[in-house]
Amino acid sequence: MTGLLHVPAGEREVVRVFALDMTAPEAEALAEGRASNGGPSGLAALLGAPRLDRDHVEIFPAADLAGVGLPGYLTEGLGVADAEIAADRTALEAESGYIVIVHSPAFGGKAARLSPTPPLRHLGTYRLEQADAPGTLPPAADSSAPARPAPEPARPLRRLPRALVLVVLLAAALLVLGLAWLAGSRG
C-alpha cells in the first residue's frame, strides 16, 4: 500500500500502521529521534508529514509481539475490531522487522496529507472499535433537559517505555515466585 494518505482535521481513534525496512541500529536511532548515517532526519520526513507529535507514535520490533503478533496487538492491545484487520491479517502476521504505529493525536488535530517514502511501507489504517463511525454526529440533546457543560477532553496517556514495563513484570514474577516458595516451605 503506497500513495497519498489523508488525515482529516479533528480525526480521533485511528491508527496508521507501517513497516520500517531498516536495520536494527537505524530503526533504534529513528525511534530515539536521531538521524543515522546521513539518513532521513526523522519520522516526520519519512511520512511526509508537516508535523508529528512523537508522544503518539510507537516504533518497535515485531519480535516484541511474540505470542500475540501484530494483529493481536492491534485488536487486543489497541482496540481495533477484528473485522477492520481481516483483509490484512496475513500481511500483518508476516511482518518481522520494525513496526511504526501512528495514532491520530500525532497530527495535533490538524488535517495532513502523508506521502510515506521508503524505508516506510504503509500496511493499513484502522479505526478503533469504540470510535464513532466517520461522519456521524453525537445524538441531539433534548431541548427540555438542562444544558450540561461539555466534559474536558481526556488527556492521552503516555506510553510507558518497554524497559520499565519489563522491569515491572519481572519484579511481579519474582514476587509471585517468592510467595510460592514461602507457601511451599511452610507446608
PDB file of C-alpha atoms in Angstrom:
ATOM      1  CA  MET A   1       0.000   0.000   0.000  1.00  0.00           C
ATOM      2  CA  THR A   2       1.585   3.235  -1.098  1.00  0.00           C
ATOM      3  CA  GLY A   3       0.475   6.648  -2.196  1.00  0.00           C
ATOM      4  CA  LEU A   4      -1.003   9.672  -0.544  1.00  0.00           C
ATOM      5  CA  LEU A   5      -2.770   9.214   2.800  1.00  0.00           C
ATOM      6  CA  HIS A   6      -5.240  11.826   4.033  1.00  0.00           C
ATOM      7  CA  VAL A   7      -5.647  12.701   7.720  1.00  0.00           C
ATOM      8  CA  PRO A   8      -8.814  14.756   8.244  1.00  0.00           C
ATOM      9  CA  ALA A   9      -8.850  17.644  10.720  1.00  0.00           C
ATOM     10  CA  GLY A  10     -10.049  16.560  14.157  1.00  0.00           C
ATOM     11  CA  GLU A  11      -9.500  12.875  13.442  1.00  0.00           C
ATOM     12  CA  ARG A  12      -9.606  10.659  16.534  1.00  0.00           C
ATOM     13  CA  GLU A  13      -9.364   6.959  17.307  1.00  0.00           C
ATOM     14  CA  VAL A  14      -7.482   5.925  14.156  1.00  0.00           C
ATOM     15  CA  VAL A  15      -4.118   4.203  13.883  1.00  0.00           C
ATOM     16  CA  ARG A  16      -1.887   4.019  10.822  1.00  0.00           C
ATOM     17  CA  VAL A  17       0.456   1.046  10.740  1.00  0.00           C
ATOM     18  CA  PHE A  18       3.712   0.975   8.805  1.00  0.00           C
ATOM     19  CA  ALA A  19       6.589  -1.434   8.311  1.00  0.00           C
ATOM     20  CA  LEU A  20      10.014   0.138   8.705  1.00  0.00           C
ATOM     21  CA  ASP A  21      12.547  -1.531   6.413  1.00  0.00           C
ATOM     22  CA  MET A  22      15.732  -0.517   8.249  1.00  0.00           C
ATOM     23  CA  THR A  23      18.473  -2.273  10.131  1.00  0.00           C
ATOM     24  CA  ALA A  24      18.009  -2.513  13.889  1.00  0.00           C
ATOM     25  CA  PRO A  25      20.541   0.291  14.659  1.00  0.00           C
ATOM     26  CA  GLU A  26      18.915   2.607  12.083  1.00  0.00           C
ATOM     27  CA  ALA A  27      15.415   1.861  13.387  1.00  0.00           C
ATOM     28  CA  GLU A  28      16.503   2.402  17.008  1.00  0.00           C
ATOM     29  CA  ALA A  29      18.098   5.719  16.014  1.00  0.00           C
ATOM     30  CA  LEU A  30      14.853   6.754  14.337  1.00  0.00           C
ATOM     31  CA  ALA A  31      12.845   5.658  17.387  1.00  0.00           C
ATOM     32  CA  GLU A  32      15.078   7.829  19.572  1.00  0.00           C
ATOM     33  CA  GLY A  33      14.741  10.774  17.177  1.00  0.00           C
ATOM     34  CA  ARG A  34      18.345  10.617  15.942  1.00  0.00           C
ATOM     35  CA  ALA A  35      19.456  10.602  12.317  1.00  0.00           C
ATOM     36  CA  SER A  36      21.564   7.607  11.341  1.00  0.00           C
ATOM     37  CA  ASN A  37      24.344   7.506   8.763  1.00  0.00           C
ATOM     38  CA  GLY A  38      23.150  10.629   6.987  1.00  0.00           C
ATOM     39  CA  GLY A  39      19.694   9.061   6.544  1.00  0.00           C
ATOM     40  CA  PRO A  40      16.374  10.829   6.942  1.00  0.00           C
ATOM     41  CA  SER A  41      16.360  13.227   9.844  1.00  0.00           C
ATOM     42  CA  GLY A  42      13.172  11.891  11.307  1.00  0.00           C
ATOM     43  CA  LEU A  43       9.942  10.015  11.070  1.00  0.00           C
ATOM     44  CA  ALA A  44       8.001  13.126  10.017  1.00  0.00           C
ATOM     45  CA  ALA A  45      10.247  13.381   6.949  1.00  0.00           C
ATOM     46  CA  LEU A  46       9.653   9.707   6.075  1.00  0.00           C
ATOM     47  CA  LEU A  47       5.892  10.187   6.451  1.00  0.00           C
ATOM     48  CA  GLY A  48       5.913  13.435   4.509  1.00  0.00           C
ATOM     49  CA  ALA A  49       4.101  14.991   7.466  1.00  0.00           C
ATOM     50  CA  PRO A  50       4.421  18.706   8.228  1.00  0.00           C
ATOM     51  CA  ARG A  51       4.347  17.980  11.978  1.00  0.00           C
ATOM     52  CA  LEU A  52       4.321  14.901  14.169  1.00  0.00           C
ATOM     53  CA  ASP A  53       3.900  14.581  17.949  1.00  0.00           C
ATOM     54  CA  ARG A  54       6.196  11.679  18.804  1.00  0.00           C
ATOM     55  CA  ASP A  55       4.311  11.054  22.080  1.00  0.00           C
ATOM     56  CA  HIS A  56       1.640   9.391  19.913  1.00  0.00           C
ATOM     57  CA  VAL A  57       3.961   7.213  17.830  1.00  0.00           C
ATOM     58  CA  GLU A  58       5.196   3.705  18.589  1.00  0.00           C
ATOM     59  CA  ILE A  59       8.287   2.185  16.956  1.00  0.00           C
ATOM     60  CA  PHE A  60       9.230  -1.351  17.966  1.00  0.00           C
ATOM     61  CA  PRO A  61      10.490  -4.642  16.527  1.00  0.00           C
ATOM     62  CA  ALA A  62       7.727  -7.081  15.557  1.00  0.00           C
ATOM     63  CA  ALA A  63       9.627  -9.676  17.623  1.00  0.00           C
ATOM     64  CA  ASP A  64       8.465  -7.810  20.756  1.00  0.00           C
ATOM     65  CA  LEU A  65       4.983  -9.122  19.980  1.00  0.00           C
ATOM     66  CA  ALA A  66       5.943 -12.812  20.124  1.00  0.00           C
ATOM     67  CA  GLY A  67       2.961 -14.887  21.142  1.00  0.00           C
ATOM     68  CA  VAL A  68       0.487 -12.107  20.366  1.00  0.00           C
ATOM     69  CA  GLY A  69       1.549 -10.981  16.905  1.00  0.00           C
ATOM     70  CA  LEU A  70       0.841  -7.660  15.253  1.00  0.00           C
ATOM     71  CA  PRO A  71      -2.847  -8.470  14.557  1.00  0.00           C
ATOM     72  CA  GLY A  72      -3.313  -9.443  18.222  1.00  0.00           C
ATOM     73  CA  TYR A  73      -1.628  -6.250  19.416  1.00  0.00           C
ATOM     74  CA  LEU A  74      -3.861  -4.152  17.189  1.00  0.00           C
ATOM     75  CA  THR A  75      -7.071  -5.883  18.288  1.00  0.00           C
ATOM     76  CA  GLU A  76      -6.371  -6.776  21.916  1.00  0.00           C
ATOM     77  CA  GLY A  77      -3.880  -4.060  22.798  1.00  0.00           C
ATOM     78  CA  LEU A  78      -5.195  -1.051  20.912  1.00  0.00           C
ATOM     79  CA  GLY A  79      -8.869  -1.923  20.412  1.00  0.00           C
ATOM     80  CA  VAL A  80      -9.097  -2.281  16.634  1.00  0.00           C
ATOM     81  CA  ALA A  81     -12.030  -4.507  15.624  1.00  0.00           C
ATOM     82  CA  ASP A  82     -11.141  -7.907  14.143  1.00  0.00           C
ATOM     83  CA  ALA A  83     -13.220  -7.039  11.082  1.00  0.00           C
ATOM     84  CA  GLU A  84     -11.043  -3.941  10.485  1.00  0.00           C
ATOM     85  CA  ILE A  85      -7.885  -6.003  10.018  1.00  0.00           C
ATOM     86  CA  ALA A  86      -9.427  -9.140   8.488  1.00  0.00           C
ATOM     87  CA  ALA A  87      -8.325  -8.360   4.924  1.00  0.00           C
ATOM     88  CA  ASP A  88      -4.774  -7.501   6.042  1.00  0.00           C
ATOM     89  CA  ARG A  89      -4.296 -10.188   8.731  1.00  0.00           C
ATOM     90  CA  THR A  90      -1.934 -12.404   6.697  1.00  0.00           C
ATOM     91  CA  ALA A  91       0.262  -9.476   5.664  1.00  0.00           C
ATOM     92  CA  LEU A  92       0.344  -8.132   9.234  1.00  0.00           C
ATOM     93  CA  GLU A  93       1.320 -11.557  10.608  1.00  0.00           C
ATOM     94  CA  ALA A  94       4.146 -11.811   8.058  1.00  0.00           C
ATOM     95  CA  GLU A  95       5.916  -8.630   9.207  1.00  0.00           C
ATOM     96  CA  SER A  96       9.145  -9.439  11.035  1.00  0.00           C
ATOM     97  CA  GLY A  97      11.056  -6.151  11.051  1.00  0.00           C
ATOM     98  CA  TYR A  98      10.299  -2.903  12.813  1.00  0.00           C
ATOM     99  CA  ILE A  99       6.746  -1.601  13.076  1.00  0.00           C
ATOM    100  CA  VAL A 100       5.606   2.028  13.318  1.00  0.00           C
ATOM    101  CA  ILE A 101       2.135   2.834  14.670  1.00  0.00           C
ATOM    102  CA  VAL A 102       0.980   6.435  14.362  1.00  0.00           C
ATOM    103  CA  HIS A 103      -2.078   7.364  16.453  1.00  0.00           C
ATOM    104  CA  SER A 104      -4.425  10.178  15.375  1.00  0.00           C
ATOM    105  CA  PRO A 105      -3.297  12.664  18.072  1.00  0.00           C
ATOM    106  CA  ALA A 106       0.186  12.638  16.492  1.00  0.00           C
ATOM    107  CA  PHE A 107      -1.137  15.139  13.954  1.00  0.00           C
ATOM    108  CA  GLY A 108      -2.411  17.588  16.584  1.00  0.00           C
ATOM    109  CA  GLY A 109      -5.969  17.584  15.266  1.00  0.00           C
ATOM    110  CA  LYS A 110      -4.844  19.238  12.042  1.00  0.00           C
ATOM    111  CA  ALA A 111      -5.504  17.907   8.540  1.00  0.00           C
ATOM    112  CA  ALA A 112      -2.463  16.376   6.879  1.00  0.00           C
ATOM    113  CA  ARG A 113      -1.505  14.724   3.645  1.00  0.00           C
ATOM    114  CA  LEU A 114       1.035  11.984   4.163  1.00  0.00           C
ATOM    115  CA  SER A 115       3.247  10.640   1.416  1.00  0.00           C
ATOM    116  CA  PRO A 116       5.250   7.845   3.073  1.00  0.00           C
ATOM    117  CA  THR A 117       8.570   7.080   1.429  1.00  0.00           C
ATOM    118  CA  PRO A 118      10.865   4.065   1.739  1.00  0.00           C
ATOM    119  CA  PRO A 119      12.006   2.661   4.056  1.00  0.00           C
ATOM    120  CA  LEU A 120       8.460   3.209   5.385  1.00  0.00           C
ATOM    121  CA  ARG A 121       5.688   0.973   3.964  1.00  0.00           C
ATOM    122  CA  HIS A 122       2.039   1.614   4.799  1.00  0.00           C
ATOM    123  CA  LEU A 123       0.402  -1.606   6.000  1.00  0.00           C
ATOM    124  CA  GLY A 124      -3.025  -0.253   6.880  1.00  0.00           C
ATOM    125  CA  THR A 125      -5.178   2.393   8.514  1.00  0.00           C
ATOM    126  CA  TYR A 126      -7.590   1.153  11.168  1.00  0.00           C
ATOM    127  CA  ARG A 127     -10.357   2.724  13.229  1.00  0.00           C
ATOM    128  CA  LEU A 128     -10.564   1.760  16.887  1.00  0.00           C
ATOM    129  CA  GLU A 129     -13.619  -0.280  17.832  1.00  0.00           C
ATOM    130  CA  GLN A 130     -15.116   2.232  20.261  1.00  0.00           C
ATOM    131  CA  ALA A 131     -14.716   5.100  17.814  1.00  0.00           C
ATOM    132  CA  ASP A 132     -17.722   6.750  16.174  1.00  0.00           C
ATOM    133  CA  ALA A 133     -18.129   5.959  12.505  1.00  0.00           C
ATOM    134  CA  PRO A 134     -16.745   8.685  10.217  1.00  0.00           C
ATOM    135  CA  GLY A 135     -19.223  11.481   9.624  1.00  0.00           C
ATOM    136  CA  THR A 136     -21.554  10.557  12.482  1.00  0.00           C
ATOM    137  CA  LEU A 137     -22.710  13.180  14.902  1.00  0.00           C
ATOM    138  CA  PRO A 138     -23.469  12.625  18.562  1.00  0.00           C
ATOM    139  CA  PRO A 139     -27.191  12.258  19.345  1.00  0.00           C
ATOM    140  CA  ALA A 140     -29.082  15.540  19.577  1.00  0.00           C
ATOM    141  CA  ALA A 141     -29.625  16.829  23.091  1.00  0.00           C
ATOM    142  CA  ASP A 142     -33.152  17.001  24.467  1.00  0.00           C
ATOM    143  CA  SER A 143     -34.024  20.703  24.424  1.00  0.00           C
ATOM    144  CA  SER A 144     -36.101  20.357  27.609  1.00  0.00           C
ATOM    145  CA  ALA A 145     -33.172  18.950  29.585  1.00  0.00           C
ATOM    146  CA  PRO A 146     -30.875  21.400  31.359  1.00  0.00           C
ATOM    147  CA  ALA A 147     -27.688  22.072  29.449  1.00  0.00           C
ATOM    148  CA  ARG A 148     -24.573  20.498  30.904  1.00  0.00           C
ATOM    149  CA  PRO A 149     -21.093  21.722  30.123  1.00  0.00           C
ATOM    150  CA  ALA A 150     -19.116  19.536  27.765  1.00  0.00           C
ATOM    151  CA  PRO A 151     -16.645  17.302  29.580  1.00  0.00           C
ATOM    152  CA  GLU A 152     -12.983  18.143  29.349  1.00  0.00           C
ATOM    153  CA  PRO A 153     -11.273  16.091  26.656  1.00  0.00           C
ATOM    154  CA  ALA A 154      -9.265  13.260  28.132  1.00  0.00           C
ATOM    155  CA  ARG A 155      -5.542  13.754  28.026  1.00  0.00           C
ATOM    156  CA  PRO A 156      -3.844  10.931  26.180  1.00  0.00           C
ATOM    157  CA  LEU A 157      -1.919   8.537  28.359  1.00  0.00           C
ATOM    158  CA  ARG A 158       1.788   8.491  27.788  1.00  0.00           C
ATOM    159  CA  ARG A 159       3.061   5.069  26.920  1.00  0.00           C
ATOM    160  CA  LEU A 160       5.491   3.551  29.378  1.00  0.00           C
ATOM    161  CA  PRO A 161       8.898   2.663  27.986  1.00  0.00           C
ATOM    162  CA  ARG A 162       9.206  -1.045  27.213  1.00  0.00           C
ATOM    163  CA  ALA A 163      12.160  -1.388  29.586  1.00  0.00           C
ATOM    164  CA  LEU A 164      10.073  -0.109  32.513  1.00  0.00           C
ATOM    165  CA  VAL A 165       7.225  -2.490  31.653  1.00  0.00           C
ATOM    166  CA  LEU A 166       9.671  -5.403  31.510  1.00  0.00           C
ATOM    167  CA  VAL A 167      11.200  -4.456  34.883  1.00  0.00           C
ATOM    168  CA  VAL A 168       7.752  -4.241  36.498  1.00  0.00           C
ATOM    169  CA  LEU A 169       6.723  -7.604  35.020  1.00  0.00           C
ATOM    170  CA  LEU A 170       9.977  -9.207  36.170  1.00  0.00           C
ATOM    171  CA  ALA A 171       9.527  -7.810  39.692  1.00  0.00           C
ATOM    172  CA  ALA A 172       5.954  -9.117  39.802  1.00  0.00           C
ATOM    173  CA  ALA A 173       7.105 -12.564  38.637  1.00  0.00           C
ATOM    174  CA  LEU A 174       9.825 -12.655  41.303  1.00  0.00           C
ATOM    175  CA  LEU A 175       7.297 -11.652  43.959  1.00  0.00           C
ATOM    176  CA  VAL A 176       4.936 -14.450  42.907  1.00  0.00           C
ATOM    177  CA  LEU A 177       7.788 -16.978  42.890  1.00  0.00           C
ATOM    178  CA  GLY A 178       8.913 -15.809  46.334  1.00  0.00           C
ATOM    179  CA  LEU A 179       5.412 -16.128  47.739  1.00  0.00           C
ATOM    180  CA  ALA A 180       5.033 -19.606  46.180  1.00  0.00           C
ATOM    181  CA  TRP A 181       8.348 -20.680  47.691  1.00  0.00           C
ATOM    182  CA  LEU A 182       7.309 -19.399  51.130  1.00  0.00           C
ATOM    183  CA  ALA A 183       3.952 -21.183  50.893  1.00  0.00           C
ATOM    184  CA  GLY A 184       5.711 -24.394  49.825  1.00  0.00           C
ATOM    185  CA  SER A 185       8.297 -24.279  52.607  1.00  0.00           C
ATOM    186  CA  ARG A 186       5.602 -23.881  55.288  1.00  0.00           C
ATOM    187  CA  GLY A 187       3.558 -26.845  54.059  1.00  0.00           C
TER     188      GLY A 187
END
